């Protein structure tokens, strides 16, 4: 394994009823002004908003609503949130939602106390945070990004057409409340897309050096098998508590830095999806589903041992009478069949893209991952995008 330093400062309360049980107590260490941040209407429809508002009212908190955080949150929305925190002397941000709400709030927590331009100092390039961001707590309502237990925040700058993520440990939420029952109202397509995002995070980590025997890859294989078992169950029966809880914790495990320890990590498929998102505002997990199989067919020869391991250990593909290439290829085919089975798009056209002429610009604006098994370039990214169309 490569050398590493590990830290994760987020305290997690997980399970049925955890919000009712722990939220009031968690908020006691902070001041009275709570900014309640959320996305569209889902938390009003499923009753989560009312449940949380009741707890805050009972604690005598002064609640400032920050609503309308969109999927693929924009820098403009971040600045709107920062303005609200300053106008209302907010003491803590409580983010209720998925990756978009949590990420937006992490960026707000920095912008709320920083005098400069957070985009140019912390997203366009990576920076050093030498101050304490405004405290942030999160209540997770959809499994996928794992944003609840890391400092990562993916923000879209609409004017510059750049969607980019940075992971600053100081942006880790102070606490994360995770009740799997809160995710039961997530629609089938978002359940599938969030579930595929989990799988993608694990694969992007697994398919990278080191290839030596290592515990991070062993944990990754167990996590991938769990997602592959539980995701179809949650899609079929949204109220299955076991499936929902396994997915929720797999999402956290995939992105709480544990499986990345000692690994190079790739995230080339994410880099491509982020720029697709910047140009088309596509759904994150759906974009990843289109990109992954094609990307892997491009690079598998350079990481053949790991692709064979993936086919045999994760998909139970037999090696009998086959060479390594054939086994590796069958593993990628099994992944593609799974994407079809859970109802995600297979091509960019199914994502709603109607104009192929923007693909060169998207490819040109993508970062090339140094962690990829393949020797990637802007040209090979364009080739992949064309095949995905
Ligand atoms: O906006 P509302 O009405 O709440 O509806 C949301 C939204 O439309 C809905 N939803 C959430 N909880 C629900 C629910 N609907 C019904 N019942 C519930 N309980 O789900 C939709 C999608 O929400 P969103 O937060 O956008 O999804 P996700 O968690 O997939 O987050 C995607 C964003 O996170 C970034 C992505 O790029 C994208 O911007 N990522 C963040 C990462 C991180 N911080 O570590 C890593 C990821 O790789 C990813 O890039
Ligand atoms: Zn992702």
Short mmCIF file of C-alpha atoms and ligand atoms in Angstrom, two decimals:
data_model
loop_
_atom_site.label_atom_id
_atom_site.label_comp_id
_atom_site.label_asym_id
_atom_site.label_seq_id
_atom_site.Cartn_x
_atom_site.Cartn_y
_atom_site.Cartn_z
CA UNK A 1 0.00 0.00 0.00
CA UNK A 2 1.08 3.59 -0.55
CA UNK A 3 1.64 5.76 2.55
CA UNK A 4 -1.35 7.67 3.91
CA UNK A 5 -2.70 9.94 6.63
CA UNK A 6 -6.30 9.32 7.66
CA UNK A 7 -8.76 11.64 9.37
CA UNK A 8 -12.53 12.01 9.31
CA UNK A 9 -14.04 14.56 11.64
CA UNK A 10 -17.76 14.02 10.94
CA UNK A 11 -19.84 12.43 13.68
CA UNK A 12 -22.49 10.10 12.22
CA UNK A 13 -25.82 9.15 13.80
CA UNK A 14 -27.37 6.43 11.65
CA UNK A 15 -30.72 4.64 11.70
CA UNK A 16 -34.48 4.77 12.04
CA UNK A 17 -35.61 7.79 14.08
CA UNK A 18 -32.10 9.27 14.45
CA UNK A 19 -33.17 12.80 13.51
CA UNK A 20 -35.85 12.93 16.20
CA UNK A 21 -33.46 11.36 18.69
CA UNK A 22 -30.30 13.40 18.10
CA UNK A 23 -30.94 16.67 16.21
CA UNK A 24 -31.87 18.82 19.21
CA UNK A 25 -28.88 17.58 21.18
CA UNK A 26 -26.48 18.15 18.26
CA UNK A 27 -27.63 21.76 17.88
CA UNK A 28 -27.17 22.64 21.55
CA UNK A 29 -23.49 23.51 21.05
CA UNK A 30 -24.33 26.24 18.50
CA UNK A 31 -26.07 29.62 18.61
CA UNK A 32 -29.74 30.31 18.01
CA UNK A 33 -29.74 31.24 14.31
CA UNK A 34 -30.09 28.12 12.17
CA UNK A 35 -30.11 28.32 8.37
CA UNK A 36 -32.31 25.50 7.10
CA UNK A 37 -31.06 24.71 3.59
CA UNK A 38 -32.82 22.44 1.11
CA UNK A 39 -33.56 21.79 -2.55
CA UNK A 40 -36.96 21.80 -4.25
CA UNK A 41 -40.21 20.56 -2.85
CA UNK A 42 -39.38 16.95 -1.91
CA UNK A 43 -38.89 17.56 1.83
CA UNK A 44 -42.17 19.46 2.01
CA UNK A 45 -44.03 16.61 0.24
CA UNK A 46 -42.58 13.75 2.30
CA UNK A 47 -42.95 15.47 5.69
CA UNK A 48 -39.22 15.78 6.51
CA UNK A 49 -39.38 19.59 6.54
CA UNK A 50 -42.24 19.63 9.07
CA UNK A 51 -40.57 17.04 11.29
CA UNK A 52 -37.34 19.07 11.46
CA UNK A 53 -39.06 22.45 11.79
CA UNK A 54 -40.99 21.12 14.78
CA UNK A 55 -37.74 20.08 16.50
CA UNK A 56 -36.14 23.48 15.81
CA UNK A 57 -39.24 25.35 17.05
CA UNK A 58 -39.34 23.28 20.22
CA UNK A 59 -35.69 24.25 20.85
CA UNK A 60 -36.57 27.93 20.35
CA UNK A 61 -34.28 28.25 17.32
CA UNK A 62 -34.59 31.17 14.94
CA UNK A 63 -34.96 29.46 11.52
CA UNK A 64 -33.78 31.10 8.29
CA UNK A 65 -34.93 29.22 5.18
CA UNK A 66 -32.52 28.85 2.23
CA UNK A 67 -34.48 26.92 -0.40
CA UNK A 68 -34.28 26.06 -4.09
CA UNK A 69 -30.79 24.54 -4.18
CA UNK A 70 -30.80 22.88 -7.59
CA UNK A 71 -29.22 19.59 -8.69
CA UNK A 72 -25.71 20.57 -9.87
CA UNK A 73 -25.60 23.61 -7.57
CA UNK A 74 -24.26 26.82 -9.07
CA UNK A 75 -21.75 29.33 -7.78
CA UNK A 76 -24.51 31.96 -8.02
CA UNK A 77 -26.64 29.92 -5.59
CA UNK A 78 -23.65 29.61 -3.24
CA UNK A 79 -23.29 33.39 -3.15
CA UNK A 80 -27.03 33.77 -2.50
CA UNK A 81 -26.68 31.48 0.53
CA UNK A 82 -23.59 33.32 1.79
CA UNK A 83 -25.46 36.64 1.62
CA UNK A 84 -28.31 35.17 3.69
CA UNK A 85 -25.90 33.93 6.37
CA UNK A 86 -24.35 37.39 6.71
CA UNK A 87 -27.69 39.23 6.78
CA UNK A 88 -29.04 36.92 9.48
CA UNK A 89 -25.93 36.28 11.60
CA UNK A 90 -26.34 32.55 11.02
CA UNK A 91 -24.65 30.36 13.66
CA UNK A 92 -24.98 26.99 11.92
CA UNK A 93 -26.17 25.72 8.54
CA UNK A 94 -28.41 22.65 8.58
CA UNK A 95 -28.42 21.09 5.09
CA UNK A 96 -31.28 18.69 4.35
CA UNK A 97 -30.97 16.79 1.10
CA UNK A 98 -28.54 15.01 -1.18
CA UNK A 99 -25.16 15.86 -2.66
CA UNK A 100 -26.34 19.07 -4.27
CA UNK A 101 -27.67 20.62 -1.06
CA UNK A 102 -24.73 19.38 1.05
CA UNK A 103 -22.13 20.57 -1.49
CA UNK A 104 -23.74 23.97 -1.93
CA UNK A 105 -23.80 24.42 1.85
CA UNK A 106 -20.13 23.47 2.23
CA UNK A 107 -19.25 26.22 -0.24
CA UNK A 108 -21.65 28.61 1.55
CA UNK A 109 -19.93 27.79 4.86
CA UNK A 110 -16.66 29.07 3.37
CA UNK A 111 -18.08 32.06 1.51
CA UNK A 112 -19.93 33.14 4.65
CA UNK A 113 -16.68 33.96 6.43
CA UNK A 114 -14.25 34.66 3.55
CA UNK A 115 -13.73 38.13 2.14
CA UNK A 116 -12.22 37.11 -1.21
CA UNK A 117 -13.69 35.21 -4.16
CA UNK A 118 -14.09 31.56 -3.12
CA UNK A 119 -14.45 30.37 -6.72
CA UNK A 120 -11.06 31.67 -7.85
CA UNK A 121 -9.29 30.89 -4.57
CA UNK A 122 -10.78 27.48 -3.71
CA UNK A 123 -12.47 25.88 -6.75
CA UNK A 124 -10.69 27.09 -9.89
CA UNK A 125 -7.49 25.98 -8.19
CA UNK A 126 -7.04 24.17 -4.91
CA UNK A 127 -6.32 26.45 -1.97
CA UNK A 128 -5.41 26.26 1.70
CA UNK A 129 -8.13 26.99 4.24
CA UNK A 130 -6.56 28.75 7.21
CA UNK A 131 -9.84 29.78 8.88
CA UNK A 132 -12.87 28.00 10.35
CA UNK A 133 -15.86 27.79 7.98
CA UNK A 134 -19.33 28.39 9.42
CA UNK A 135 -20.40 25.14 11.15
CA UNK A 136 -22.44 22.77 9.01
CA UNK A 137 -24.64 19.81 9.97
CA UNK A 138 -26.40 17.59 7.44
CA UNK A 139 -29.51 15.44 7.27
CA UNK A 140 -29.21 13.04 4.33
CA UNK A 141 -32.34 12.35 2.25
CA UNK A 142 -30.92 10.47 -0.74
CA UNK A 143 -28.10 7.92 -0.94
CA UNK A 144 -25.38 8.53 -3.51
CA UNK A 145 -22.58 11.05 -3.27
CA UNK A 146 -21.28 10.32 0.24
CA UNK A 147 -20.89 14.08 0.68
CA UNK A 148 -22.08 13.70 4.29
CA UNK A 149 -18.70 12.36 5.43
CA UNK A 150 -16.14 14.26 3.42
CA UNK A 151 -15.12 17.82 2.67
CA UNK A 152 -15.94 17.51 -1.04
CA UNK A 153 -18.13 20.04 -2.77
CA UNK A 154 -18.86 19.99 -6.50
CA UNK A 155 -19.94 23.41 -7.77
CA UNK A 156 -20.88 24.58 -11.27
CA UNK A 157 -19.75 27.96 -12.52
CA UNK A 158 -22.33 28.57 -15.22
CA UNK A 159 -20.56 31.54 -16.77
CA UNK A 160 -17.25 29.71 -17.11
CA UNK A 161 -18.91 26.37 -17.97
CA UNK A 162 -16.88 24.51 -15.37
CA UNK A 163 -18.22 21.95 -12.89
CA UNK A 164 -15.52 21.06 -10.43
CA UNK A 165 -15.07 19.49 -7.02
CA UNK A 166 -12.55 20.05 -4.24
CA UNK A 167 -12.22 18.12 -0.98
CA UNK A 168 -11.24 20.30 2.00
CA UNK A 169 -11.23 18.44 5.34
CA UNK A 170 -12.31 21.67 7.06
CA UNK A 171 -15.57 21.43 5.08
CA UNK A 172 -16.51 18.06 6.58
CA UNK A 173 -19.91 18.46 8.23
CA UNK A 174 -19.73 18.57 12.05
CA UNK A 175 -22.44 15.90 12.15
CA UNK A 176 -24.47 13.78 9.73
CA UNK A 177 -27.88 12.38 10.61
CA UNK A 178 -28.77 9.44 8.38
CA UNK A 179 -32.20 7.85 8.60
CA UNK A 180 -32.70 5.31 5.76
CA UNK A 181 -36.47 5.85 6.03
CA UNK A 182 -35.91 9.42 4.78
CA UNK A 183 -34.76 7.94 1.45
CA UNK A 184 -37.88 5.83 0.85
CA UNK A 185 -39.62 8.61 -1.11
CA UNK A 186 -36.73 8.96 -3.60
CA UNK A 187 -38.12 8.19 -7.10
CA UNK A 188 -36.91 5.07 -8.95
CA UNK A 189 -34.68 6.92 -11.45
CA UNK A 190 -32.91 8.93 -8.73
CA UNK A 191 -32.56 5.78 -6.60
CA UNK A 192 -30.87 4.08 -9.56
CA UNK A 193 -28.72 7.07 -10.42
CA UNK A 194 -27.61 7.61 -6.79
CA UNK A 195 -26.92 3.87 -6.50
CA UNK A 196 -24.82 3.90 -9.65
CA UNK A 197 -22.91 6.92 -8.31
CA UNK A 198 -21.97 4.81 -5.27
CA UNK A 199 -20.76 1.99 -7.53
CA UNK A 200 -18.88 4.49 -9.66
CA UNK A 201 -17.03 5.96 -6.63
CA UNK A 202 -15.94 2.48 -5.63
CA UNK A 203 -14.88 1.49 -9.16
CA UNK A 204 -12.99 4.76 -9.71
CA UNK A 205 -10.97 3.92 -6.61
CA UNK A 206 -10.62 0.15 -7.20
CA UNK A 207 -9.43 0.56 -10.82
CA UNK A 208 -6.19 2.30 -9.92
CA UNK A 209 -2.77 1.40 -8.59
CA UNK A 210 -1.73 -0.25 -6.40
CA UNK A 211 -2.48 -3.69 -7.79
CA UNK A 212 -0.68 -5.41 -4.88
CA UNK A 213 -2.81 -7.32 -2.41
CA UNK A 214 -4.43 -4.57 -0.30
CA UNK A 215 -7.26 -4.28 2.18
CA UNK A 216 -8.77 -1.20 0.45
CA UNK A 217 -9.54 -3.27 -2.69
CA UNK A 218 -10.97 -6.08 -0.53
CA UNK A 219 -13.37 -3.66 1.17
CA UNK A 220 -14.25 -2.22 -2.25
CA UNK A 221 -15.22 -5.65 -3.60
CA UNK A 222 -17.53 -6.25 -0.63
CA UNK A 223 -19.10 -2.82 -1.08
CA UNK A 224 -19.62 -3.30 -4.83
CA UNK A 225 -21.34 -6.65 -4.21
CA UNK A 226 -23.59 -5.04 -1.62
CA UNK A 227 -24.67 -2.26 -4.02
CA UNK A 228 -25.27 -4.79 -6.82
CA UNK A 229 -27.50 -6.87 -4.47
CA UNK A 230 -29.39 -4.03 -2.79
CA UNK A 231 -29.96 -1.50 -5.57
CA UNK A 232 -32.41 -3.62 -7.62
CA UNK A 233 -34.28 -4.41 -4.37
CA UNK A 234 -34.67 -0.71 -3.47
CA UNK A 235 -35.81 0.11 -7.03
CA UNK A 236 -38.38 -2.71 -6.92
CA UNK A 237 -39.54 -2.03 -3.36
CA UNK A 238 -38.75 1.57 -2.27
CA UNK A 239 -39.82 0.83 1.32
CA UNK A 240 -37.37 -2.05 1.87
CA UNK A 241 -35.50 -0.85 4.97
CA UNK A 242 -32.64 -3.32 4.63
CA UNK A 243 -31.89 -2.32 1.05
CA UNK A 244 -32.24 1.41 1.78
CA UNK A 245 -29.98 1.23 4.83
CA UNK A 246 -27.31 -0.80 3.04
CA UNK A 247 -27.29 1.67 0.15
CA UNK A 248 -27.14 4.65 2.48
CA UNK A 249 -24.13 3.31 4.38
CA UNK A 250 -22.38 2.03 1.22
CA UNK A 251 -22.60 5.58 -0.15
CA UNK A 252 -20.85 6.91 2.94
CA UNK A 253 -18.26 4.11 2.98
CA UNK A 254 -17.42 4.79 -0.68
CA UNK A 255 -16.60 8.44 -0.05
CA UNK A 256 -15.44 8.72 3.58
CA UNK A 257 -11.84 8.22 2.36
CA UNK A 258 -11.54 4.68 3.85
CA UNK A 259 -11.32 2.75 0.56
CA UNK A 260 -9.00 5.37 -0.96
CA UNK A 261 -6.27 4.73 1.60
CA UNK A 262 -3.08 3.57 -0.07
CA UNK A 263 -4.65 3.91 -3.56
CA UNK A 264 -3.84 6.25 -6.46
CA UNK A 265 -7.57 6.71 -7.38
CA UNK A 266 -8.71 7.49 -10.92
CA UNK A 267 -11.95 9.51 -11.19
CA UNK A 268 -11.51 10.07 -14.94
CA UNK A 269 -15.16 9.08 -15.56
CA UNK A 270 -16.15 11.70 -12.97
CA UNK A 271 -14.02 14.35 -14.67
CA UNK A 272 -15.81 13.63 -17.95
CA UNK A 273 -19.25 13.61 -16.30
CA UNK A 274 -18.57 16.89 -14.52
CA UNK A 275 -17.88 18.67 -17.80
CA UNK A 276 -20.89 16.98 -19.43
CA UNK A 277 -22.87 18.39 -16.50
CA UNK A 278 -21.37 21.86 -16.95
CA UNK A 279 -22.52 21.90 -20.60
CA UNK A 280 -25.84 20.01 -20.37
CA UNK A 281 -26.88 20.05 -16.66
CA UNK A 282 -27.36 16.26 -16.87
CA UNK A 283 -28.08 14.11 -13.82
CA UNK A 284 -24.77 13.02 -12.23
CA UNK A 285 -25.40 9.26 -11.86
CA UNK A 286 -27.04 9.02 -15.30
CA UNK A 287 -24.03 10.69 -16.95
CA UNK A 288 -21.68 8.28 -15.17
CA UNK A 289 -23.74 5.28 -16.32
CA UNK A 290 -23.27 6.32 -19.96
CA UNK A 291 -19.53 6.92 -19.62
CA UNK A 292 -18.26 3.99 -17.53
CA UNK A 293 -18.54 0.93 -19.84
CA UNK A 294 -17.06 2.79 -22.83
CA UNK A 295 -14.25 4.26 -20.72
CA UNK A 296 -13.40 0.84 -19.31
CA UNK A 297 -13.31 -0.77 -22.77
CA UNK A 298 -10.70 1.87 -23.63
CA UNK A 299 -8.42 1.25 -20.64
CA UNK A 300 -8.88 -2.37 -19.50
CA UNK A 301 -5.79 -3.72 -21.28
CA UNK A 302 -3.61 -1.39 -19.18
CA UNK A 303 -5.12 -2.70 -15.94
CA UNK A 304 -5.86 -6.24 -17.00
CA UNK A 305 -5.15 -7.92 -13.60
CA UNK A 306 -7.66 -5.71 -11.81
CA UNK A 307 -10.30 -6.08 -14.54
CA UNK A 308 -9.99 -9.88 -14.33
CA UNK A 309 -10.31 -9.65 -10.52
CA UNK A 310 -13.41 -7.45 -10.94
CA UNK A 311 -15.01 -9.97 -13.33
CA UNK A 312 -14.33 -12.99 -11.13
CA UNK A 313 -14.68 -11.58 -7.59
CA UNK A 314 -17.51 -9.10 -8.16
CA UNK A 315 -19.53 -10.70 -11.00
CA UNK A 316 -18.64 -14.37 -10.40
CA UNK A 317 -17.54 -14.85 -13.99
CA UNK A 318 -15.83 -18.17 -14.64
CA UNK A 319 -12.32 -18.13 -16.09
CA UNK A 320 -12.50 -21.66 -17.51
CA UNK A 321 -11.25 -21.92 -21.09
CA UNK A 322 -10.93 -18.11 -21.43
CA UNK A 323 -7.96 -15.80 -21.69
CA UNK A 324 -7.58 -12.69 -19.49
CA UNK A 325 -8.93 -10.38 -22.19
CA UNK A 326 -12.13 -12.39 -22.54
CA UNK A 327 -12.71 -12.53 -18.77
CA UNK A 328 -12.05 -8.78 -18.34
CA UNK A 329 -14.40 -8.00 -21.23
CA UNK A 330 -17.16 -10.14 -19.71
CA UNK A 331 -16.83 -8.18 -16.45
CA UNK A 332 -17.37 -4.89 -18.30
CA UNK A 333 -20.32 -6.48 -20.14
CA UNK A 334 -21.82 -7.55 -16.79
CA UNK A 335 -21.52 -3.94 -15.60
CA UNK A 336 -23.28 -2.73 -18.75
CA UNK A 337 -26.06 -5.31 -18.32
CA UNK A 338 -26.53 -4.11 -14.73
CA UNK A 339 -26.87 -0.49 -15.90
CA UNK A 340 -29.57 -1.66 -18.36
CA UNK A 341 -31.29 -3.71 -15.64
CA UNK A 342 -31.60 -0.72 -13.27
CA UNK A 343 -33.04 1.44 -16.05
CA UNK A 344 -30.28 4.01 -16.53
CA UNK A 345 -29.40 5.55 -19.91
CA UNK A 346 -26.74 3.91 -22.06
CA UNK A 347 -26.08 6.73 -24.53
CA UNK A 348 -25.73 10.51 -24.43
CA UNK A 349 -28.76 10.82 -26.72
CA UNK A 350 -30.87 9.09 -24.05
CA UNK A 351 -29.62 11.78 -21.65
CA UNK A 352 -31.31 14.32 -23.91
CA UNK A 353 -28.24 15.45 -25.85
CA UNK A 354 -29.22 16.35 -29.40
CA UNK A 355 -26.13 18.18 -30.59
CA UNK A 356 -22.89 16.27 -31.03
CA UNK A 357 -21.00 19.40 -32.05
CA UNK A 358 -20.40 20.41 -28.41
CA UNK A 359 -18.41 17.23 -27.68
CA UNK A 360 -14.96 18.64 -28.70
CA UNK A 361 -15.45 21.61 -26.38
CA UNK A 362 -16.48 19.28 -23.53
CA UNK A 363 -13.44 17.05 -24.13
CA UNK A 364 -11.10 20.03 -24.28
CA UNK A 365 -12.36 21.36 -20.94
CA UNK A 366 -11.99 17.99 -19.11
CA UNK A 367 -9.18 17.35 -16.67
CA UNK A 368 -6.99 14.37 -17.54
CA UNK A 369 -6.66 12.08 -14.53
CA UNK A 370 -3.12 11.10 -13.56
CA UNK A 371 -4.54 8.04 -11.74
CA UNK A 372 -6.01 6.30 -14.80
CA UNK A 373 -4.72 2.90 -15.90
CA UNK A 374 -4.97 4.22 -19.45
CA UNK A 375 -2.81 6.89 -21.04
CA UNK A 376 -5.58 9.44 -21.33
CA UNK A 377 -5.50 12.63 -23.39
CA UNK A 378 -8.06 15.18 -24.58
CA UNK A 379 -8.16 13.22 -27.87
CA UNK A 380 -8.96 9.91 -26.16
CA UNK A 381 -11.65 11.63 -24.06
CA UNK A 382 -13.23 12.95 -27.26
CA UNK A 383 -13.11 9.45 -28.76
CA UNK A 384 -14.90 8.09 -25.68
CA UNK A 385 -17.54 10.84 -25.81
CA UNK A 386 -18.17 10.16 -29.51
CA UNK A 387 -18.63 6.45 -28.78
CA UNK A 388 -21.00 7.33 -25.92
CA UNK A 389 -23.16 9.47 -28.21
O1 LIG B 1 -34.61 19.16 -4.83
P1 LIG B 1 -35.55 18.20 -4.20
O2 LIG B 1 -36.98 18.54 -4.41
O3 LIG B 1 -35.21 17.91 -2.77
O4 LIG B 1 -35.40 16.79 -5.01
C1 LIG B 1 -34.16 16.09 -5.05
C2 LIG B 1 -33.46 16.24 -6.41
O5 LIG B 1 -34.36 16.53 -7.43
C3 LIG B 1 -34.46 14.61 -4.99
N1 LIG B 1 -34.56 14.10 -3.62
C4 LIG B 1 -33.63 14.15 -2.65
N2 LIG B 1 -34.09 13.51 -1.54
C5 LIG B 1 -35.33 13.08 -1.83
C6 LIG B 1 -35.64 13.43 -3.15
N3 LIG B 1 -36.83 13.14 -3.73
C7 LIG B 1 -37.73 12.47 -3.00
N4 LIG B 1 -37.50 12.04 -1.73
C8 LIG B 1 -36.31 12.34 -1.11
N5 LIG B 1 -36.08 11.88 0.13
O6 LIG B 1 -33.35 14.01 -5.62
C9 LIG B 1 -32.90 14.84 -6.69
C10 LIG B 1 -31.41 14.82 -6.79
O7 LIG B 1 -30.81 15.38 -5.65
P2 LIG B 1 -29.26 15.72 -5.67
O8 LIG B 1 -28.87 16.23 -4.33
O9 LIG B 1 -28.93 16.56 -6.86
O10 LIG B 1 -28.62 14.27 -5.93
P3 LIG B 1 -27.26 13.66 -5.56
O11 LIG B 1 -27.21 13.29 -4.12
O12 LIG B 1 -27.01 12.62 -6.58
O13 LIG B 1 -26.20 14.87 -5.74
C11 LIG B 1 -25.68 15.19 -6.99
C12 LIG B 1 -24.64 16.30 -6.88
O14 LIG B 1 -23.53 15.93 -6.02
C13 LIG B 1 -22.30 16.03 -6.77
C14 LIG B 1 -22.76 15.78 -8.19
O15 LIG B 1 -21.82 16.18 -9.14
C15 LIG B 1 -24.04 16.60 -8.24
O16 LIG B 1 -23.74 17.97 -8.36
N6 LIG B 1 -21.29 15.10 -6.21
C16 LIG B 1 -20.78 15.35 -4.99
C17 LIG B 1 -19.77 14.58 -4.43
C18 LIG B 1 -19.20 14.87 -3.10
N7 LIG B 1 -19.48 15.98 -2.49
O17 LIG B 1 -18.43 14.07 -2.54
C19 LIG B 1 -19.18 13.44 -5.13
C20 LIG B 1 -19.98 13.00 -6.31
O18 LIG B 1 -19.16 12.30 -7.18
C21 LIG B 1 -20.71 14.06 -7.05
O19 LIG B 1 -19.91 14.66 -8.04
ZN1 LIG B 2 -20.11 10.79 -8.11
#
